């Protein structure tokens, strides 16, 4: 399944919501002026804006939201999700070329599950734009390279290596930074004078999550197999079969680690 498919975004949303650090997000939102514009980059079907909008409501804070993505099918779903809310504007923009336009008029910037897809050049461009405008950033759910299965399998690290190799290929923004991306952006922002905070957040996928676990095995092994040949490919296929049978018996669980990044300007 594509990492951008609507069905996958819907499946991961409860795990995203359980993993996220809402206290960090609320502290990010609280200083924003009422009515100011928050731009959510690569917003998909609107998961991040939905969550942030609820947190803003708890703070009694009215904001305007710009939902930016380049995928027409995902934007149509977002349009439906936010149909009753005039504070959300949907914008179809290609963030590889139109990042500056996406940020026009913004008072703050957010993104979820985006950074691991982008390149070093894009990270520098984003850091420059945020620094020039002194825009605060909340970037949540960037996969950080740590994945822990229970029970452990001798081929877990082989699978992870092959998966990470695929993560570093072009995901639409040039050669991706993959698990290093959140750390690279934090460093780039600090070098430009920002204060940054990084926190771990975890998808905890229990043995009883009988839809998410097979989806994880399928997407991990599909990605891992893309660059694999010979013995490595055979080991990935065998790993996938072992995990499938454990999952069927309710005997496997998985924790996937992400980073939440907040950047502000003193
Ligand atoms: C993993 S999804 C995350 C979606 C959403 N932020 C969420 O948390 O559910 C990555 C998103 O990046 C968007 N995307 C990928 N390349 C893009 C580009 N060049 N311009 C704009 N959006 C892009 C995809 O359409 C997709 O919605």
PDB file of C-alpha atoms and ligand atoms in Angstrom:
ATOM      1  CA  UNK A   1       0.000   0.000   0.000  1.00  0.00           C
ATOM      2  CA  UNK A   2       1.356   3.451  -0.865  1.00  0.00           C
ATOM      3  CA  UNK A   3       2.337   5.495   2.182  1.00  0.00           C
ATOM      4  CA  UNK A   4       0.019   8.191   0.790  1.00  0.00           C
ATOM      5  CA  UNK A   5      -3.071   5.998   0.129  1.00  0.00           C
ATOM      6  CA  UNK A   6      -6.217   7.219   1.892  1.00  0.00           C
ATOM      7  CA  UNK A   7      -6.899   3.747   3.326  1.00  0.00           C
ATOM      8  CA  UNK A   8      -3.427   3.635   4.899  1.00  0.00           C
ATOM      9  CA  UNK A   9      -3.775   7.163   6.316  1.00  0.00           C
ATOM     10  CA  UNK A  10      -7.129   6.152   7.882  1.00  0.00           C
ATOM     11  CA  UNK A  11      -5.622   2.963   9.327  1.00  0.00           C
ATOM     12  CA  UNK A  12      -2.687   4.740  10.925  1.00  0.00           C
ATOM     13  CA  UNK A  13      -4.685   7.678  12.330  1.00  0.00           C
ATOM     14  CA  UNK A  14      -5.694   6.046  15.665  1.00  0.00           C
ATOM     15  CA  UNK A  15      -2.065   5.015  16.224  1.00  0.00           C
ATOM     16  CA  UNK A  16      -0.914   8.536  15.343  1.00  0.00           C
ATOM     17  CA  UNK A  17      -3.419  10.048  17.765  1.00  0.00           C
ATOM     18  CA  UNK A  18      -2.415   7.666  20.554  1.00  0.00           C
ATOM     19  CA  UNK A  19       1.296   8.380  19.966  1.00  0.00           C
ATOM     20  CA  UNK A  20       1.183  12.156  19.698  1.00  0.00           C
ATOM     21  CA  UNK A  21       2.247  14.415  22.537  1.00  0.00           C
ATOM     22  CA  UNK A  22      -0.815  16.632  22.909  1.00  0.00           C
ATOM     23  CA  UNK A  23       0.733  18.651  25.735  1.00  0.00           C
ATOM     24  CA  UNK A  24       3.609  19.623  23.422  1.00  0.00           C
ATOM     25  CA  UNK A  25       1.153  20.574  20.645  1.00  0.00           C
ATOM     26  CA  UNK A  26      -1.027  22.614  23.025  1.00  0.00           C
ATOM     27  CA  UNK A  27       2.022  24.498  24.295  1.00  0.00           C
ATOM     28  CA  UNK A  28       2.907  25.216  20.640  1.00  0.00           C
ATOM     29  CA  UNK A  29      -0.593  26.532  19.871  1.00  0.00           C
ATOM     30  CA  UNK A  30      -1.197  28.542  23.039  1.00  0.00           C
ATOM     31  CA  UNK A  31       0.954  31.630  22.176  1.00  0.00           C
ATOM     32  CA  UNK A  32      -0.592  32.057  18.705  1.00  0.00           C
ATOM     33  CA  UNK A  33      -2.752  35.144  18.217  1.00  0.00           C
ATOM     34  CA  UNK A  34      -6.487  34.455  17.713  1.00  0.00           C
ATOM     35  CA  UNK A  35      -7.346  34.370  13.995  1.00  0.00           C
ATOM     36  CA  UNK A  36      -3.760  33.760  12.870  1.00  0.00           C
ATOM     37  CA  UNK A  37      -2.987  31.256  10.121  1.00  0.00           C
ATOM     38  CA  UNK A  38      -1.455  27.832  10.745  1.00  0.00           C
ATOM     39  CA  UNK A  39      -0.244  26.069   7.572  1.00  0.00           C
ATOM     40  CA  UNK A  40      -0.168  22.261   7.651  1.00  0.00           C
ATOM     41  CA  UNK A  41       2.261  20.893   5.041  1.00  0.00           C
ATOM     42  CA  UNK A  42       1.515  17.594   3.238  1.00  0.00           C
ATOM     43  CA  UNK A  43      -1.744  17.447   5.135  1.00  0.00           C
ATOM     44  CA  UNK A  44      -3.207  14.365   3.442  1.00  0.00           C
ATOM     45  CA  UNK A  45      -6.833  13.872   4.486  1.00  0.00           C
ATOM     46  CA  UNK A  46      -6.560  16.315   7.404  1.00  0.00           C
ATOM     47  CA  UNK A  47      -5.546  14.166  10.347  1.00  0.00           C
ATOM     48  CA  UNK A  48      -3.118  16.701  11.807  1.00  0.00           C
ATOM     49  CA  UNK A  49      -5.398  19.735  11.409  1.00  0.00           C
ATOM     50  CA  UNK A  50      -8.269  17.767  12.992  1.00  0.00           C
ATOM     51  CA  UNK A  51      -6.216  17.008  16.047  1.00  0.00           C
ATOM     52  CA  UNK A  52      -4.707  20.490  16.335  1.00  0.00           C
ATOM     53  CA  UNK A  53      -8.129  22.078  15.828  1.00  0.00           C
ATOM     54  CA  UNK A  54      -9.505  20.075  18.801  1.00  0.00           C
ATOM     55  CA  UNK A  55      -6.563  21.133  20.950  1.00  0.00           C
ATOM     56  CA  UNK A  56      -7.028  24.786  19.917  1.00  0.00           C
ATOM     57  CA  UNK A  57     -10.731  24.523  20.816  1.00  0.00           C
ATOM     58  CA  UNK A  58      -9.764  23.257  24.278  1.00  0.00           C
ATOM     59  CA  UNK A  59      -7.625  26.403  24.596  1.00  0.00           C
ATOM     60  CA  UNK A  60     -10.591  28.502  23.390  1.00  0.00           C
ATOM     61  CA  UNK A  61      -8.363  29.647  20.523  1.00  0.00           C
ATOM     62  CA  UNK A  62      -9.834  30.333  17.063  1.00  0.00           C
ATOM     63  CA  UNK A  63      -7.270  29.911  14.289  1.00  0.00           C
ATOM     64  CA  UNK A  64      -7.355  29.815  10.485  1.00  0.00           C
ATOM     65  CA  UNK A  65      -5.946  26.648   8.918  1.00  0.00           C
ATOM     66  CA  UNK A  66      -4.409  26.085   5.476  1.00  0.00           C
ATOM     67  CA  UNK A  67      -4.388  22.446   4.437  1.00  0.00           C
ATOM     68  CA  UNK A  68      -1.688  21.944   1.767  1.00  0.00           C
ATOM     69  CA  UNK A  69      -1.116  18.808  -0.283  1.00  0.00           C
ATOM     70  CA  UNK A  70      -0.591  17.977  -3.958  1.00  0.00           C
ATOM     71  CA  UNK A  71      -2.744  14.830  -4.147  1.00  0.00           C
ATOM     72  CA  UNK A  72      -6.177  15.615  -5.601  1.00  0.00           C
ATOM     73  CA  UNK A  73      -7.827  12.452  -4.209  1.00  0.00           C
ATOM     74  CA  UNK A  74      -6.618  13.158  -0.643  1.00  0.00           C
ATOM     75  CA  UNK A  75      -7.611  16.819  -0.974  1.00  0.00           C
ATOM     76  CA  UNK A  76     -11.148  15.796  -1.997  1.00  0.00           C
ATOM     77  CA  UNK A  77     -11.423  13.717   1.206  1.00  0.00           C
ATOM     78  CA  UNK A  78     -10.101  16.639   3.241  1.00  0.00           C
ATOM     79  CA  UNK A  79     -12.646  18.942   1.586  1.00  0.00           C
ATOM     80  CA  UNK A  80     -15.373  16.580   2.797  1.00  0.00           C
ATOM     81  CA  UNK A  81     -13.868  16.294   6.283  1.00  0.00           C
ATOM     82  CA  UNK A  82     -13.773  20.066   6.747  1.00  0.00           C
ATOM     83  CA  UNK A  83     -16.936  20.891   4.746  1.00  0.00           C
ATOM     84  CA  UNK A  84     -18.618  22.501   7.767  1.00  0.00           C
ATOM     85  CA  UNK A  85     -15.618  24.523   8.876  1.00  0.00           C
ATOM     86  CA  UNK A  86     -14.940  27.820   7.078  1.00  0.00           C
ATOM     87  CA  UNK A  87     -11.712  28.262   9.057  1.00  0.00           C
ATOM     88  CA  UNK A  88      -9.998  25.520   6.962  1.00  0.00           C
ATOM     89  CA  UNK A  89      -8.797  26.407   3.449  1.00  0.00           C
ATOM     90  CA  UNK A  90      -7.697  23.581   1.175  1.00  0.00           C
ATOM     91  CA  UNK A  91      -4.725  24.366  -1.139  1.00  0.00           C
ATOM     92  CA  UNK A  92      -3.367  22.120  -3.865  1.00  0.00           C
ATOM     93  CA  UNK A  93       0.337  22.886  -4.085  1.00  0.00           C
ATOM     94  CA  UNK A  94       3.434  20.856  -4.904  1.00  0.00           C
ATOM     95  CA  UNK A  95       5.675  21.416  -1.898  1.00  0.00           C
ATOM     96  CA  UNK A  96       8.744  20.457  -3.849  1.00  0.00           C
ATOM     97  CA  UNK A  97       8.366  23.590  -5.962  1.00  0.00           C
ATOM     98  CA  UNK A  98       5.836  25.754  -4.119  1.00  0.00           C
ATOM     99  CA  UNK A  99       6.892  25.726  -0.478  1.00  0.00           C
ATOM    100  CA  UNK A 100       7.225  29.504  -0.356  1.00  0.00           C
ATOM    101  CA  UNK A 101       3.697  29.985  -1.735  1.00  0.00           C
ATOM    102  CA  UNK A 102       2.371  27.457   0.780  1.00  0.00           C
ATOM    103  CA  UNK A 103       3.787  29.531   3.647  1.00  0.00           C
ATOM    104  CA  UNK A 104       2.426  32.913   2.466  1.00  0.00           C
ATOM    105  CA  UNK A 105       0.746  34.722   5.374  1.00  0.00           C
ATOM    106  CA  UNK A 106       1.486  31.939   7.885  1.00  0.00           C
ATOM    107  CA  UNK A 107       1.905  32.626  11.598  1.00  0.00           C
ATOM    108  CA  UNK A 108       2.893  29.022  12.327  1.00  0.00           C
ATOM    109  CA  UNK A 109       3.678  25.812  10.441  1.00  0.00           C
ATOM    110  CA  UNK A 110       2.922  22.182  11.155  1.00  0.00           C
ATOM    111  CA  UNK A 111       3.361  18.829   9.477  1.00  0.00           C
ATOM    112  CA  UNK A 112       2.803  15.166  10.349  1.00  0.00           C
ATOM    113  CA  UNK A 113       4.478  12.111   8.862  1.00  0.00           C
ATOM    114  CA  UNK A 114       6.270  14.255   6.292  1.00  0.00           C
ATOM    115  CA  UNK A 115       9.890  14.833   7.278  1.00  0.00           C
ATOM    116  CA  UNK A 116      11.181  11.294   6.668  1.00  0.00           C
ATOM    117  CA  UNK A 117      10.127  11.705   3.001  1.00  0.00           C
ATOM    118  CA  UNK A 118      12.100  14.874   2.253  1.00  0.00           C
ATOM    119  CA  UNK A 119      15.631  15.608   1.067  1.00  0.00           C
ATOM    120  CA  UNK A 120      18.498  17.506   2.675  1.00  0.00           C
ATOM    121  CA  UNK A 121      18.012  20.371   0.190  1.00  0.00           C
ATOM    122  CA  UNK A 122      14.318  20.636   1.061  1.00  0.00           C
ATOM    123  CA  UNK A 123      15.120  20.637   4.804  1.00  0.00           C
ATOM    124  CA  UNK A 124      17.545  23.548   4.222  1.00  0.00           C
ATOM    125  CA  UNK A 125      14.961  25.450   2.219  1.00  0.00           C
ATOM    126  CA  UNK A 126      12.314  24.943   4.918  1.00  0.00           C
ATOM    127  CA  UNK A 127      14.772  25.971   7.648  1.00  0.00           C
ATOM    128  CA  UNK A 128      15.690  29.151   5.704  1.00  0.00           C
ATOM    129  CA  UNK A 129      12.054  30.111   5.150  1.00  0.00           C
ATOM    130  CA  UNK A 130      11.124  29.474   8.789  1.00  0.00           C
ATOM    131  CA  UNK A 131      14.157  31.430  10.020  1.00  0.00           C
ATOM    132  CA  UNK A 132      13.599  34.399   7.675  1.00  0.00           C
ATOM    133  CA  UNK A 133       9.996  34.701   8.851  1.00  0.00           C
ATOM    134  CA  UNK A 134      10.593  33.540  12.436  1.00  0.00           C
ATOM    135  CA  UNK A 135       7.812  31.000  12.037  1.00  0.00           C
ATOM    136  CA  UNK A 136       7.325  28.424  14.795  1.00  0.00           C
ATOM    137  CA  UNK A 137       7.124  24.798  13.682  1.00  0.00           C
ATOM    138  CA  UNK A 138       5.469  21.661  15.030  1.00  0.00           C
ATOM    139  CA  UNK A 139       6.555  18.565  13.073  1.00  0.00           C
ATOM    140  CA  UNK A 140       5.094  15.346  14.474  1.00  0.00           C
ATOM    141  CA  UNK A 141       5.339  11.647  13.673  1.00  0.00           C
ATOM    142  CA  UNK A 142       8.650  11.512  11.837  1.00  0.00           C
ATOM    143  CA  UNK A 143       9.821   7.882  11.888  1.00  0.00           C
ATOM    144  CA  UNK A 144      13.224   7.787  13.598  1.00  0.00           C
ATOM    145  CA  UNK A 145      14.577   4.366  12.603  1.00  0.00           C
ATOM    146  CA  UNK A 146      13.634   2.367  15.724  1.00  0.00           C
ATOM    147  CA  UNK A 147      11.264  -0.570  15.421  1.00  0.00           C
ATOM    148  CA  UNK A 148      10.890  -3.251  18.090  1.00  0.00           C
ATOM    149  CA  UNK A 149       9.044  -6.507  17.447  1.00  0.00           C
ATOM    150  CA  UNK A 150       7.939  -8.975  20.112  1.00  0.00           C
ATOM    151  CA  UNK A 151       8.987 -11.723  19.966  1.00  0.00           C
ATOM    152  CA  UNK A 152      12.324 -10.792  18.375  1.00  0.00           C
ATOM    153  CA  UNK A 153      13.261 -12.573  15.128  1.00  0.00           C
ATOM    154  CA  UNK A 154      16.810 -13.180  13.892  1.00  0.00           C
ATOM    155  CA  UNK A 155      15.936 -11.383  10.617  1.00  0.00           C
ATOM    156  CA  UNK A 156      14.418  -8.220  12.220  1.00  0.00           C
ATOM    157  CA  UNK A 157      17.626  -6.248  11.692  1.00  0.00           C
ATOM    158  CA  UNK A 158      18.004  -7.465   8.094  1.00  0.00           C
ATOM    159  CA  UNK A 159      14.430  -6.343   7.429  1.00  0.00           C
ATOM    160  CA  UNK A 160      15.031  -2.964   9.101  1.00  0.00           C
ATOM    161  CA  UNK A 161      18.241  -2.390   7.074  1.00  0.00           C
ATOM    162  CA  UNK A 162      16.461  -3.120   3.793  1.00  0.00           C
ATOM    163  CA  UNK A 163      13.473  -0.974   4.798  1.00  0.00           C
ATOM    164  CA  UNK A 164      15.717   1.951   5.750  1.00  0.00           C
ATOM    165  CA  UNK A 165      17.630   1.606   2.464  1.00  0.00           C
ATOM    166  CA  UNK A 166      14.327   2.030   0.626  1.00  0.00           C
ATOM    167  CA  UNK A 167      13.418   5.019   2.817  1.00  0.00           C
ATOM    168  CA  UNK A 168      16.477   6.847   1.482  1.00  0.00           C
ATOM    169  CA  UNK A 169      15.250   6.699  -2.124  1.00  0.00           C
ATOM    170  CA  UNK A 170      13.329   9.557  -3.766  1.00  0.00           C
ATOM    171  CA  UNK A 171       9.866   9.855  -2.175  1.00  0.00           C
ATOM    172  CA  UNK A 172       8.920  12.912  -4.242  1.00  0.00           C
ATOM    173  CA  UNK A 173      11.377  15.488  -2.852  1.00  0.00           C
ATOM    174  CA  UNK A 174      14.694  14.119  -4.115  1.00  0.00           C
ATOM    175  CA  UNK A 175      16.785  11.570  -2.181  1.00  0.00           C
ATOM    176  CA  UNK A 176      15.010  11.257   1.183  1.00  0.00           C
ATOM    177  CA  UNK A 177      16.681  11.662   4.575  1.00  0.00           C
ATOM    178  CA  UNK A 178      14.484   8.941   6.085  1.00  0.00           C
ATOM    179  CA  UNK A 179      14.989   8.339   9.827  1.00  0.00           C
ATOM    180  CA  UNK A 180      17.593  11.150  10.121  1.00  0.00           C
ATOM    181  CA  UNK A 181      15.258  13.881   8.876  1.00  0.00           C
ATOM    182  CA  UNK A 182      13.733  15.194  12.126  1.00  0.00           C
ATOM    183  CA  UNK A 183      17.186  15.406  13.738  1.00  0.00           C
ATOM    184  CA  UNK A 184      18.595  17.152  10.636  1.00  0.00           C
ATOM    185  CA  UNK A 185      15.801  19.731  10.621  1.00  0.00           C
ATOM    186  CA  UNK A 186      16.212  20.370  14.353  1.00  0.00           C
ATOM    187  CA  UNK A 187      19.955  20.949  13.830  1.00  0.00           C
ATOM    188  CA  UNK A 188      19.346  23.196  10.808  1.00  0.00           C
ATOM    189  CA  UNK A 189      16.891  25.315  12.794  1.00  0.00           C
ATOM    190  CA  UNK A 190      19.210  25.553  15.802  1.00  0.00           C
ATOM    191  CA  UNK A 191      22.004  26.681  13.482  1.00  0.00           C
ATOM    192  CA  UNK A 192      19.685  29.508  12.369  1.00  0.00           C
ATOM    193  CA  UNK A 193      18.925  30.597  15.954  1.00  0.00           C
ATOM    194  CA  UNK A 194      15.816  28.574  16.857  1.00  0.00           C
ATOM    195  CA  UNK A 195      15.150  26.824  20.135  1.00  0.00           C
ATOM    196  CA  UNK A 196      14.145  23.240  19.464  1.00  0.00           C
ATOM    197  CA  UNK A 197      12.704  20.374  21.418  1.00  0.00           C
ATOM    198  CA  UNK A 198      12.544  16.760  20.257  1.00  0.00           C
ATOM    199  CA  UNK A 199      10.429  14.110  21.963  1.00  0.00           C
ATOM    200  CA  UNK A 200       9.912  10.421  21.287  1.00  0.00           C
ATOM    201  CA  UNK A 201       6.443   9.219  20.348  1.00  0.00           C
ATOM    202  CA  UNK A 202       5.494   5.603  19.809  1.00  0.00           C
ATOM    203  CA  UNK A 203       3.046   3.612  17.775  1.00  0.00           C
ATOM    204  CA  UNK A 204       2.222   0.726  20.122  1.00  0.00           C
ATOM    205  CA  UNK A 205       0.676  -1.958  17.936  1.00  0.00           C
ATOM    206  CA  UNK A 206      -0.676  -4.716  20.162  1.00  0.00           C
ATOM    207  CA  UNK A 207      -1.158  -8.376  19.264  1.00  0.00           C
ATOM    208  CA  UNK A 208      -4.903  -7.649  19.225  1.00  0.00           C
ATOM    209  CA  UNK A 209      -4.502  -4.985  16.473  1.00  0.00           C
ATOM    210  CA  UNK A 210      -5.249  -7.598  13.868  1.00  0.00           C
ATOM    211  CA  UNK A 211      -5.663  -5.171  10.941  1.00  0.00           C
ATOM    212  CA  UNK A 212      -2.665  -2.897  11.572  1.00  0.00           C
ATOM    213  CA  UNK A 213      -0.079  -5.643  12.149  1.00  0.00           C
ATOM    214  CA  UNK A 214      -0.613  -7.407   8.788  1.00  0.00           C
ATOM    215  CA  UNK A 215      -0.644  -3.979   7.087  1.00  0.00           C
ATOM    216  CA  UNK A 216       2.716  -3.203   8.719  1.00  0.00           C
ATOM    217  CA  UNK A 217       4.227  -6.514   7.632  1.00  0.00           C
ATOM    218  CA  UNK A 218       2.940  -5.987   4.084  1.00  0.00           C
ATOM    219  CA  UNK A 219       4.208  -2.431   3.738  1.00  0.00           C
ATOM    220  CA  UNK A 220       7.564  -3.088   5.460  1.00  0.00           C
ATOM    221  CA  UNK A 221       8.332  -6.150   3.350  1.00  0.00           C
ATOM    222  CA  UNK A 222       7.112  -4.511   0.125  1.00  0.00           C
ATOM    223  CA  UNK A 223       9.472  -1.582   0.748  1.00  0.00           C
ATOM    224  CA  UNK A 224      12.324  -3.836   1.904  1.00  0.00           C
ATOM    225  CA  UNK A 225      12.003  -6.038  -1.185  1.00  0.00           C
ATOM    226  CA  UNK A 226      12.242  -3.118  -3.635  1.00  0.00           C
ATOM    227  CA  UNK A 227      16.030  -3.063  -3.609  1.00  0.00           C
ATOM    228  CA  UNK A 228      16.637  -6.662  -2.493  1.00  0.00           C
ATOM    229  CA  UNK A 229      17.968  -9.575  -4.572  1.00  0.00           C
ATOM    230  CA  UNK A 230      18.865 -13.221  -4.011  1.00  0.00           C
ATOM    231  CA  UNK A 231      19.408 -14.326  -0.421  1.00  0.00           C
ATOM    232  CA  UNK A 232      18.339 -11.013   1.045  1.00  0.00           C
ATOM    233  CA  UNK A 233      15.015 -11.127  -0.833  1.00  0.00           C
ATOM    234  CA  UNK A 234      14.455 -14.726   0.269  1.00  0.00           C
ATOM    235  CA  UNK A 235      15.183 -13.803   3.913  1.00  0.00           C
ATOM    236  CA  UNK A 236      12.689 -10.910   3.753  1.00  0.00           C
ATOM    237  CA  UNK A 237       9.992 -13.165   2.269  1.00  0.00           C
ATOM    238  CA  UNK A 238      10.615 -15.811   4.958  1.00  0.00           C
ATOM    239  CA  UNK A 239      10.529 -13.105   7.694  1.00  0.00           C
ATOM    240  CA  UNK A 240       7.216 -11.872   6.332  1.00  0.00           C
ATOM    241  CA  UNK A 241       5.714 -15.398   6.375  1.00  0.00           C
ATOM    242  CA  UNK A 242       6.903 -16.009   9.980  1.00  0.00           C
ATOM    243  CA  UNK A 243       5.447 -12.690  11.137  1.00  0.00           C
ATOM    244  CA  UNK A 244       2.141 -13.359   9.321  1.00  0.00           C
ATOM    245  CA  UNK A 245       1.733 -16.686  11.050  1.00  0.00           C
ATOM    246  CA  UNK A 246       2.616 -15.219  14.496  1.00  0.00           C
ATOM    247  CA  UNK A 247       0.115 -12.410  13.944  1.00  0.00           C
ATOM    248  CA  UNK A 248      -2.584 -14.889  12.996  1.00  0.00           C
ATOM    249  CA  UNK A 249      -1.964 -16.693  16.293  1.00  0.00           C
ATOM    250  CA  UNK A 250      -2.056 -13.375  18.220  1.00  0.00           C
ATOM    251  CA  UNK A 251       1.618 -13.734  19.157  1.00  0.00           C
ATOM    252  CA  UNK A 252       3.317 -10.651  17.708  1.00  0.00           C
ATOM    253  CA  UNK A 253       3.361  -6.975  18.625  1.00  0.00           C
ATOM    254  CA  UNK A 254       5.330  -3.968  17.414  1.00  0.00           C
ATOM    255  CA  UNK A 255       6.510  -0.594  18.713  1.00  0.00           C
ATOM    256  CA  UNK A 256       7.548   2.004  16.122  1.00  0.00           C
ATOM    257  CA  UNK A 257       9.361   5.109  17.300  1.00  0.00           C
ATOM    258  CA  UNK A 258       8.822   8.634  15.951  1.00  0.00           C
ATOM    259  CA  UNK A 259      10.072  12.113  16.764  1.00  0.00           C
ATOM    260  CA  UNK A 260       7.993  15.167  17.600  1.00  0.00           C
ATOM    261  CA  UNK A 261       9.829  18.424  16.939  1.00  0.00           C
ATOM    262  CA  UNK A 262       8.912  21.915  18.115  1.00  0.00           C
ATOM    263  CA  UNK A 263      10.937  24.926  17.022  1.00  0.00           C
ATOM    264  CA  UNK A 264      10.439  28.473  18.278  1.00  0.00           C
ATOM    265  CA  UNK A 265      12.383  31.726  17.896  1.00  0.00           C
ATOM    266  CA  UNK A 266      13.620  33.497  21.027  1.00  0.00           C
TER     267      UNK A 266
HETATM  268  C1  LIG B   1       2.576   9.913   4.947  1.00  0.00           C
HETATM  269  S1  LIG B   1       1.434  11.040   4.259  1.00  0.00           S
HETATM  270  C2  LIG B   1       1.006  12.051   5.678  1.00  0.00           C
HETATM  271  C3  LIG B   1      -0.310  12.746   5.519  1.00  0.00           C
HETATM  272  C4  LIG B   1      -0.805  13.515   6.742  1.00  0.00           C
HETATM  273  N1  LIG B   1       0.137  14.531   7.150  1.00  0.00           N
HETATM  274  C5  LIG B   1      -1.105  12.594   7.891  1.00  0.00           C
HETATM  275  O1  LIG B   1      -0.416  12.674   8.914  1.00  0.00           O
HETATM  276  O2  LIG B   1      -2.043  11.788   7.771  1.00  0.00           O
HETATM  277  C6  LIG B   1       2.481  12.108   3.289  1.00  0.00           C
HETATM  278  C7  LIG B   1       1.722  13.207   2.562  1.00  0.00           C
HETATM  279  O3  LIG B   1       2.663  13.948   1.772  1.00  0.00           O
HETATM  280  C8  LIG B   1       1.994  14.388   0.615  1.00  0.00           C
HETATM  281  N2  LIG B   1       2.990  14.774  -0.380  1.00  0.00           N
HETATM  282  C9  LIG B   1       3.956  13.981  -0.919  1.00  0.00           C
HETATM  283  N3  LIG B   1       4.674  14.687  -1.823  1.00  0.00           N
HETATM  284  C10 LIG B   1       4.131  15.941  -1.843  1.00  0.00           C
HETATM  285  C11 LIG B   1       4.433  17.123  -2.582  1.00  0.00           C
HETATM  286  N4  LIG B   1       5.447  17.155  -3.489  1.00  0.00           N
HETATM  287  N5  LIG B   1       3.683  18.227  -2.358  1.00  0.00           N
HETATM  288  C12 LIG B   1       2.664  18.208  -1.461  1.00  0.00           C
HETATM  289  N6  LIG B   1       2.342  17.117  -0.718  1.00  0.00           N
HETATM  290  C13 LIG B   1       3.059  16.006  -0.922  1.00  0.00           C
HETATM  291  C14 LIG B   1       1.177  13.161   0.220  1.00  0.00           C
HETATM  292  O4  LIG B   1       0.158  13.468  -0.713  1.00  0.00           O
HETATM  293  C15 LIG B   1       0.655  12.709   1.584  1.00  0.00           C
HETATM  294  O5  LIG B   1      -0.573  13.323   1.882  1.00  0.00           O
END
